[in-house]
Coordinates of C-alpha atoms and ligand atoms in Angstrom, one line a residue:
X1 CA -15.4 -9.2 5.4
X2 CA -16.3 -5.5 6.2
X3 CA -17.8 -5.2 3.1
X4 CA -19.8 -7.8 3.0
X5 CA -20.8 -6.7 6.2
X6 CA -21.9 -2.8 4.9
X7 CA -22.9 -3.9 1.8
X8 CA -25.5 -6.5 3.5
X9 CA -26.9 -3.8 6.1
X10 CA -27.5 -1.9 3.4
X11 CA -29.9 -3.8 1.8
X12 CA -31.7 -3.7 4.7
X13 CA -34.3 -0.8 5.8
X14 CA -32.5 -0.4 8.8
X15 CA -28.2 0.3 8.3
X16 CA -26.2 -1.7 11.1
X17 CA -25.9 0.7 14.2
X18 CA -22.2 0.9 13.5
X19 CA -23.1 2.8 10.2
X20 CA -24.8 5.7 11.8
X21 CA -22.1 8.3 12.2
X22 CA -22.6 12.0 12.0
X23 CA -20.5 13.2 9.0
X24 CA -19.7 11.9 5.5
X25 CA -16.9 11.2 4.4
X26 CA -15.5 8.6 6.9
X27 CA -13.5 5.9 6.5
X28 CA -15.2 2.5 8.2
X29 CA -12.0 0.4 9.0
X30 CA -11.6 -3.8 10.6
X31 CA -8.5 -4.3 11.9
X32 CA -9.4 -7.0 12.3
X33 CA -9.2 -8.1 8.8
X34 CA -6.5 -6.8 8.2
X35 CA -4.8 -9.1 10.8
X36 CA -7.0 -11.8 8.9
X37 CA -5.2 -10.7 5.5
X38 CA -1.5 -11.0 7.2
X39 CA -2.3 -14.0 8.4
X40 CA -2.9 -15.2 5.2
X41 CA -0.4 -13.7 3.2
X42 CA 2.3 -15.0 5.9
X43 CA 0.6 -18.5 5.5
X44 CA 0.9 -18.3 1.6
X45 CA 4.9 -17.3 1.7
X46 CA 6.2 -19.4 4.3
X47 CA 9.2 -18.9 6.6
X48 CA 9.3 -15.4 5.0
X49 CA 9.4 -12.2 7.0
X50 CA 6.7 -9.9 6.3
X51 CA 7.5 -6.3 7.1
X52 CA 3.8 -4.3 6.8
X53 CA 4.5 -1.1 4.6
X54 CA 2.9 1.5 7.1
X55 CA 2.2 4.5 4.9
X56 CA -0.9 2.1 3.3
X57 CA -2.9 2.9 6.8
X58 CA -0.5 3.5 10.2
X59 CA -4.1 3.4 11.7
X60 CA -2.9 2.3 15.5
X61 CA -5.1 -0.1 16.2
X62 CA -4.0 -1.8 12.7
X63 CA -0.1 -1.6 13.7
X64 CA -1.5 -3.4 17.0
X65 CA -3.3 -6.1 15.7
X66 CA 0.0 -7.0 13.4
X67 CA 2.3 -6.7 15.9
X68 CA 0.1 -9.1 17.8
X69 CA 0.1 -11.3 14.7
X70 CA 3.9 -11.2 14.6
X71 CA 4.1 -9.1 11.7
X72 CA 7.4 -6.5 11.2
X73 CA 7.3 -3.3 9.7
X74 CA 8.6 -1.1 7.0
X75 CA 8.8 2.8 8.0
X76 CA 9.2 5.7 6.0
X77 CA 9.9 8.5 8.7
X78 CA 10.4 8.8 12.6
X79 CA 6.3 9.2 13.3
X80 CA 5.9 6.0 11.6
X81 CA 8.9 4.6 13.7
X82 CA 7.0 6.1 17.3
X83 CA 3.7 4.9 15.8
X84 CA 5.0 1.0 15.8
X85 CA 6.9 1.4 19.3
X86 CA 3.7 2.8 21.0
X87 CA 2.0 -0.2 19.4
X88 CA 4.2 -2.9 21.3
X89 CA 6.5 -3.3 18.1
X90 CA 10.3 -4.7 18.9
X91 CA 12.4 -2.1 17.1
X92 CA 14.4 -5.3 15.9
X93 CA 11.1 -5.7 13.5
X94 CA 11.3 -2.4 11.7
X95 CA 12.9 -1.7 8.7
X96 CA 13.5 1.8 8.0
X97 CA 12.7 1.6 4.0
X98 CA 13.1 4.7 2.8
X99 CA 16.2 5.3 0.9
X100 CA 15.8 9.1 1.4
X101 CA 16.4 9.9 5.1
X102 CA 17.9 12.9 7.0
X103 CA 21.1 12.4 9.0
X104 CA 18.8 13.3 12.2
X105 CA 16.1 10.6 11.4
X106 CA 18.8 8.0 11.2
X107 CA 20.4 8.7 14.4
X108 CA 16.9 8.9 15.8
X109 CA 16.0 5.8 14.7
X110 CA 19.1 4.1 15.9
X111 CA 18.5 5.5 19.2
X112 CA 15.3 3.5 19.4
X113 CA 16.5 0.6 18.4
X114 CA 16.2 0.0 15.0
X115 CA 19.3 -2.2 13.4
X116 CA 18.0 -2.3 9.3
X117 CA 18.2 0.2 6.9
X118 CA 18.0 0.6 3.4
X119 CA 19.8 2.4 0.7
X120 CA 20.7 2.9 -2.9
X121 CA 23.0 5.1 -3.1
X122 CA 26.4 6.3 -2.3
X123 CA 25.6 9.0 -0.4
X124 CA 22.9 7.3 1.3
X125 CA 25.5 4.9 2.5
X126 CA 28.2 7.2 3.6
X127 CA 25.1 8.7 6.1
X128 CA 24.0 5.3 7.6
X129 CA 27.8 4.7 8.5
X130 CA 28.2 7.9 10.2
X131 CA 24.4 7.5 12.2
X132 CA 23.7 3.8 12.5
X133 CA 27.1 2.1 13.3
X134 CA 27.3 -1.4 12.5
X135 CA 23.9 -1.3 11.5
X136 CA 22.5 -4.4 9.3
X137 CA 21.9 -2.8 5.4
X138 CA 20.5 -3.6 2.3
X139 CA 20.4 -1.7 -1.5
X140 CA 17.9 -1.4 -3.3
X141 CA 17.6 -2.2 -7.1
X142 CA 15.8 -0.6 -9.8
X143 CA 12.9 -2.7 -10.7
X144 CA 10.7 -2.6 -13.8
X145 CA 6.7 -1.2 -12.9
X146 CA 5.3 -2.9 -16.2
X147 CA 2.1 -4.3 -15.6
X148 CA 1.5 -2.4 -12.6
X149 CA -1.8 -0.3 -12.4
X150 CA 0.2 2.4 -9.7
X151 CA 3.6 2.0 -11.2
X152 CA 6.9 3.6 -9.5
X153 CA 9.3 5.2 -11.3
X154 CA 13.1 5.6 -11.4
X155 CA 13.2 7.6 -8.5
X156 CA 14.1 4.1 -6.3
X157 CA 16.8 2.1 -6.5
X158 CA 20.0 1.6 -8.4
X159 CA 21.6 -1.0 -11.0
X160 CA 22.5 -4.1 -10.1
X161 CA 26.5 -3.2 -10.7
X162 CA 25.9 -0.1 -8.6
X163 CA 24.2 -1.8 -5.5
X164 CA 27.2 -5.2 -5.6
X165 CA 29.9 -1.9 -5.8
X166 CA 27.9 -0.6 -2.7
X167 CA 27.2 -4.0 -0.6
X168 CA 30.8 -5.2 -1.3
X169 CA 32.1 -1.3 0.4
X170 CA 29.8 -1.5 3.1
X171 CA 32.0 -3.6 5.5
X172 CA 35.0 -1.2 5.2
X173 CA 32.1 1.8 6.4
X174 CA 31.3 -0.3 9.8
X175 CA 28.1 -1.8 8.6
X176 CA 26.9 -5.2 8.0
X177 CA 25.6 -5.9 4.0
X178 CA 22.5 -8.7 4.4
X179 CA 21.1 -8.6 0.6
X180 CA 18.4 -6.9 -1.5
X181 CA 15.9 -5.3 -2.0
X182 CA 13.2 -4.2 -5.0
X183 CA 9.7 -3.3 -5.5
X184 CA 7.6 -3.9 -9.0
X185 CA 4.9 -1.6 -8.2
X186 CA 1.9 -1.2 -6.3
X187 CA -1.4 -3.0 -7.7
X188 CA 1.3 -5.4 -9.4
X189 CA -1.6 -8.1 -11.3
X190 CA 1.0 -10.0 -13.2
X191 CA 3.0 -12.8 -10.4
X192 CA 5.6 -13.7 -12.8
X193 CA 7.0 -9.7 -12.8
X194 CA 8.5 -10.5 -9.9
X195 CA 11.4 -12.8 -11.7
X196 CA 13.2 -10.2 -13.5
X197 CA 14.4 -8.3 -10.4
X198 CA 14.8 -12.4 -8.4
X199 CA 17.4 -13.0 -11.1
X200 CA 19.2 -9.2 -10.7
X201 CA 19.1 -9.8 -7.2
X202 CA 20.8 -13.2 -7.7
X203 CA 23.0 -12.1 -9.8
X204 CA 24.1 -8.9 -7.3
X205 CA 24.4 -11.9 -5.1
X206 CA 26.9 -14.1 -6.4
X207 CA 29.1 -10.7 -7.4
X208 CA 29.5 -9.5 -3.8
X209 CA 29.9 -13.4 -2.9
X210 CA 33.8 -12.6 -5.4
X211 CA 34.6 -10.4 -2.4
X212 CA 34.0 -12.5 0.6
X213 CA 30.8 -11.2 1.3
X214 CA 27.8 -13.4 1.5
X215 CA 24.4 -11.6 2.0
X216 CA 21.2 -13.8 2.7
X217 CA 18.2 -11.6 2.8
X218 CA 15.9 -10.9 -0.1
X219 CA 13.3 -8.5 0.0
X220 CA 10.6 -8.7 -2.6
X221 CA 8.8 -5.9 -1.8
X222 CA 5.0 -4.7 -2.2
X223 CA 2.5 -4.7 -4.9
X224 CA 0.4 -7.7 -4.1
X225 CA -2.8 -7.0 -5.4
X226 CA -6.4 -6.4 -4.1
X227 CA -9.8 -6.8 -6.1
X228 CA -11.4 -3.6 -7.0
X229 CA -13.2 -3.7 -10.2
X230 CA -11.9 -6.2 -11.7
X231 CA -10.7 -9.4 -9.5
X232 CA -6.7 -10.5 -9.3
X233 CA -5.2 -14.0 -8.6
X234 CA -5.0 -14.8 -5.4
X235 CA -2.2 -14.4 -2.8
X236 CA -0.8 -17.8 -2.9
X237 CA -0.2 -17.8 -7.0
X238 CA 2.0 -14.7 -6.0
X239 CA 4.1 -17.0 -3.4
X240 CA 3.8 -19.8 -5.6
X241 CA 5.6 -17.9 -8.0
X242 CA 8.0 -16.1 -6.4
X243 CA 9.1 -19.1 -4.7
X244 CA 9.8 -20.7 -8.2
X245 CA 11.8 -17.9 -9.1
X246 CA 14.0 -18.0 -5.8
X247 CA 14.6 -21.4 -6.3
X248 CA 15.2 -21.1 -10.2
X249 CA 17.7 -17.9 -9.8
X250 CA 19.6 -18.9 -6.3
X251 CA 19.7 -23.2 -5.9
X252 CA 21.1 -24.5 -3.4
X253 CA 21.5 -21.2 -1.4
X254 CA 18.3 -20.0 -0.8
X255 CA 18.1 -16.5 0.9
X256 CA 15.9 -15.5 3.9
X257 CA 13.1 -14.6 1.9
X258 CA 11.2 -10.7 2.8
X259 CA 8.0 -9.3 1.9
X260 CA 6.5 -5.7 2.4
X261 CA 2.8 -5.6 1.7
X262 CA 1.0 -2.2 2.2
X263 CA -2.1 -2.5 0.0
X264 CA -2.7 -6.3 0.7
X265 CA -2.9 -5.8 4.2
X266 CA -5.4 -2.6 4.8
X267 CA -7.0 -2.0 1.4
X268 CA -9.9 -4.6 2.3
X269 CA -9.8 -3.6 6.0
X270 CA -11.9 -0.5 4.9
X271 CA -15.1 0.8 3.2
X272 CA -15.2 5.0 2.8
X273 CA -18.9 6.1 3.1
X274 CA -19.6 9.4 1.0
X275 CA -22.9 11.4 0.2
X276 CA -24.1 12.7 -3.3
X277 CA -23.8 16.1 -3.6
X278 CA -25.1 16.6 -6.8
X279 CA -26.2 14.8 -9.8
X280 CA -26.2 17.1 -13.6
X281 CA -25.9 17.0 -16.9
X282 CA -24.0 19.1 -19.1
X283 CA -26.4 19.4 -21.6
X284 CA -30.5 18.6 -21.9
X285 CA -29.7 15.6 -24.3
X286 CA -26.8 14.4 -22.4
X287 CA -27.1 10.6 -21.7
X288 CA -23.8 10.9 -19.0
X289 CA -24.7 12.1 -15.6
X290 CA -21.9 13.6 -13.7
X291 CA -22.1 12.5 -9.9
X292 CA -20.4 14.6 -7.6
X293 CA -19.5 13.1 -4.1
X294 CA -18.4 14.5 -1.1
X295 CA -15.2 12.5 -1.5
X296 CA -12.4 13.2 -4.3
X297 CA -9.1 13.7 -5.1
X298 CA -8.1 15.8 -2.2
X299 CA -10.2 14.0 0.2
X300 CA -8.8 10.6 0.3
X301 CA -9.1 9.6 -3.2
X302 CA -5.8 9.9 -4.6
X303 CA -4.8 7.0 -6.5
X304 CA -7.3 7.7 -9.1
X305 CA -5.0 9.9 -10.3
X306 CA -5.0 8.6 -14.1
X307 CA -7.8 6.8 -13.3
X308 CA -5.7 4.7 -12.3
X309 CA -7.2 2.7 -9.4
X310 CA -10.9 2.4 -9.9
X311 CA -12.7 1.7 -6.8
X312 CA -16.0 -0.4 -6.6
X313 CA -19.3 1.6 -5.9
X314 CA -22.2 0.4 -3.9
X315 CA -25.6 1.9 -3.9
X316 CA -28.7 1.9 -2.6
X317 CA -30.8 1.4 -6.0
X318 CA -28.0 -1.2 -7.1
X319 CA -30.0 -3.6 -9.4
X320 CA -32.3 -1.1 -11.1
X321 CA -32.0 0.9 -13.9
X322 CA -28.8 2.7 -15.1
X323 CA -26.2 5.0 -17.1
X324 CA -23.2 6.0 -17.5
X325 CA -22.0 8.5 -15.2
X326 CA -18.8 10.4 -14.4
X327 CA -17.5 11.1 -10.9
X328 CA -16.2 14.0 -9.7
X329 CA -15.2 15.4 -5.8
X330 CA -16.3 18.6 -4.2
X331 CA -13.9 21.0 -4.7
X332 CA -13.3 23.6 -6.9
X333 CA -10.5 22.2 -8.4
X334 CA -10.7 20.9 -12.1
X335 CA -8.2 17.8 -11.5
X336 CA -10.6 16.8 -8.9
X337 CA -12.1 14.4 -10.9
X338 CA -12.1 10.7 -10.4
X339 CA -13.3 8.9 -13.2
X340 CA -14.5 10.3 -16.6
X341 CA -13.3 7.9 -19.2
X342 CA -13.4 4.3 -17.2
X343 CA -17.0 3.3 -17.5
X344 CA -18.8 3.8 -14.6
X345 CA -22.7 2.9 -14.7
X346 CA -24.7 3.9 -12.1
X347 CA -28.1 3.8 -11.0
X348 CA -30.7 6.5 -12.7
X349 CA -32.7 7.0 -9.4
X350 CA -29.0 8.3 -7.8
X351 CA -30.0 11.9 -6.3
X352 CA -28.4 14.2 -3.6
X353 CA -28.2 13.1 0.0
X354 CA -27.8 9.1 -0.9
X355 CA -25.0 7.3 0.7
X356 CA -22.7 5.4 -1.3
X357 CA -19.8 3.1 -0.1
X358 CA -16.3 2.7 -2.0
X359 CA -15.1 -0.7 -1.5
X360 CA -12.0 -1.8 -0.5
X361 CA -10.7 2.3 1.0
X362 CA -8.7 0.9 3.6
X363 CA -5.4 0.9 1.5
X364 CA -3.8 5.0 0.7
X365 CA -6.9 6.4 1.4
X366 CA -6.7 8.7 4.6
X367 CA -3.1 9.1 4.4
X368 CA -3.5 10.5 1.0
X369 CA -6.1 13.1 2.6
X370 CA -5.5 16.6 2.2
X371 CA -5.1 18.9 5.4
X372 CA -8.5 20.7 4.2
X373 CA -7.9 21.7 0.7
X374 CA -11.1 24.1 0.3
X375 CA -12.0 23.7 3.7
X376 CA -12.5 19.8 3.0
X377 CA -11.8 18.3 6.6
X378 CA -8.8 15.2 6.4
X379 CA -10.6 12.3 6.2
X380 CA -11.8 10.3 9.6
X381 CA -11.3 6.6 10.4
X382 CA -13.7 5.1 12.8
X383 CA -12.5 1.7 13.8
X384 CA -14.9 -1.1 14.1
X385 CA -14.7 -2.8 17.2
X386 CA -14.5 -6.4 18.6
X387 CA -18.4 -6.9 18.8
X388 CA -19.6 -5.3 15.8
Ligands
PLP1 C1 4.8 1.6 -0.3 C2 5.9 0.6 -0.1 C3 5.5 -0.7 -0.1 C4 4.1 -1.2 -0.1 O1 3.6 -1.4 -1.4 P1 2.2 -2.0 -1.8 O2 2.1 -1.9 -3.2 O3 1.2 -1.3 -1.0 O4 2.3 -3.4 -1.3 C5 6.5 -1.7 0.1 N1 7.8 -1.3 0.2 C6 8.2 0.0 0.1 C7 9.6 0.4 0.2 C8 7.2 1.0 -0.1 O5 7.6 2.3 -0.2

């Protein structure tokens, strides 16, 4: 694991050469593991296809490795689309899952190749008739967030009623209805939230199945969970369920099962290295220290928005004494501020110009970056090579 890796040359006088790069912040990224985490996940699931959600890292050398692997992909937008192609992806392995495309990204994407789109509305519909003839679709349902620590909101998906009244019209548009899809948001700890949406999709289902029509593809979505502070069960409890589920809502006529990790994949594949900035108190009998890093909210560290995700934090005095601190980014921006009311305890002998590394990065960091907010550069990957 990279971070067992960084966190090992670190307690070291001397930090593996791979860790002497000019410039925090970075991004350190294995594509290798995340490969190593596909594998995995595909072995947990089964005979299911797993379609990589690319905006979680469309690091090439990551989309490579996958592709490799035999993993498909889910794309968002035509530079994700050219990003897999370039990477030796078939276009008959992308899914274009974004149910808000322009009319000139659909034909775009049918030109290269790619036969599976998604949808959850009407007018969504009417446009992938008119640019991706005959095209293989599938709608997407609302699904519930709860118990998800970076829930998504109504602004995916439609009812089940809504999505059978879609599926059942898609035939008389030229297209070719396969199924469902849903997503119970990202960072999703709880496996049996998945069975709500199993049974909606079941039940969507055996109502298109009154018309003739029988789909076979469900698509489960993201959310599988990665350890940051606190650990989460294991990949294969999440297939164990979700095969229970399938089996429970659908019988006899099991679907072709789908996945889209995004998270699972890269979010272990990478450790961000930062540099204390500064280290104050806002008052002489203060026992909270505020840390600020040269990393934040506009540099990479999005998601702890809400504090939200809360990333582990190595140091070099890890062990000795400490206190409570909050954290806070560079920029002159008051909302750049990671943590203040999660708990963070961090060593006392923390000053300015000490490196720390946030575990687990490799996951909606970079692609979260600002373009250089404040004159705060985007943040850099450097991939880890074969021999490190
Ligand atoms: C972002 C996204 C995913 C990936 O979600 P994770 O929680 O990172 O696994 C999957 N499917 C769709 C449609 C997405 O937009």
């Amino acid at each position: 694991m990279i971070n067992d890796t960084i966190v090992d040359g670190l307690t070291g006088t001397d930090p593996p050469a791979f860790l002497e790069f000019p410039e925090t912040p970075y991004l350190l990224l294995d594509p290798k593991v995340a490969a190593a985490q596909y594998k995995r996940l595909a072995e947990a699931f089964q005979q299911t296809q797993v379609f990589y959600a690319v905006k979680a890292n469309p690091e090439p050398e990551i989309i490579r490795r996958l592709a490799e692997a035999g993993s498909s992909f889910d794309v968002a937008s035509t530079v994700e689309i050219d990003i897999c192609l370039s990477q030796g992806a078939d276009p008959e392995t992308l899914s274009y899952g974004n149910t808000i495309k322009k009319a000139k990204d659909i034909r775009y994407a049918y030109q290269r190749g790619v036969r599976m789109f998604v949808f959850d509305s009407e007018g969504e519909l009417q446009k992938l008739a008119e640019n991706a003839p005959g095209a293989s679709v599938f709608c997407r349902i609302l699904a519930s967030s709860e118990g998800a620590q970076w829930p998504l909101s109504r602004k995916f998906g439609c009812t089940p009623e809504m999505a059978a009244d879609l599926l059942a019209k898609a035939p008389s548009l030229g297209l070719n209805p396969i199924g469902v899809s849903f997503h119970v948001g990202s960072q999703q700890l709880d496996p049996t939230r998945w069975d709500p949406s199993i049974a909606d999709a079941a039940w969507v289902f055996r109502k298109v199945a009154e018309s003739g029509i029988s789909l076979n593809f469900l698509d489960v979505g993201g959310g599988f969970p990665v350890s940051y502070l606190e650990p989460v069960a294991p990949i294969e409890e999440f297939a164990r369920a979700i095969h229970g589920s399938v089996e429970r809502h659908f019988g006899e006529l099991a679907p072709q099962l789908a996945v889209e990790p995004g998270r699972y994949i890269s979010a272990e594949a990478g450790v961000l290295r930062s540099e204390v900035v500064l280290v104050s108190r806002k008052s002489s009998t203060d026992t909270q220290r505020w840390v600020y890093l040269d990393i934040g909210r506009f540099g990479g560290l999005a998601e702890t928005e809400g504090e939200a995700i809360r990333y582990r934090i190595v140091t070099p005095h890890d062990g000795q004494a400490s206190g409570p601190v909050a954290l806070a980014g560079p920029t002159c921006d008051s909302v750049d501020v990671m943590y203040q009311k999660t708990p963070y305890d961090l060593p006392l002998a923390l000053k300015p110009g000490d490196y720390v590394e946030i575990l687990n990065t490799g996951a909606y960091t970079t692609t979260y970056s600002s373009v250089g907010f404040n004159g705060f550069a985007p943040l850099a990957t450097f991939c880890i090579g074969d021999n490190a």
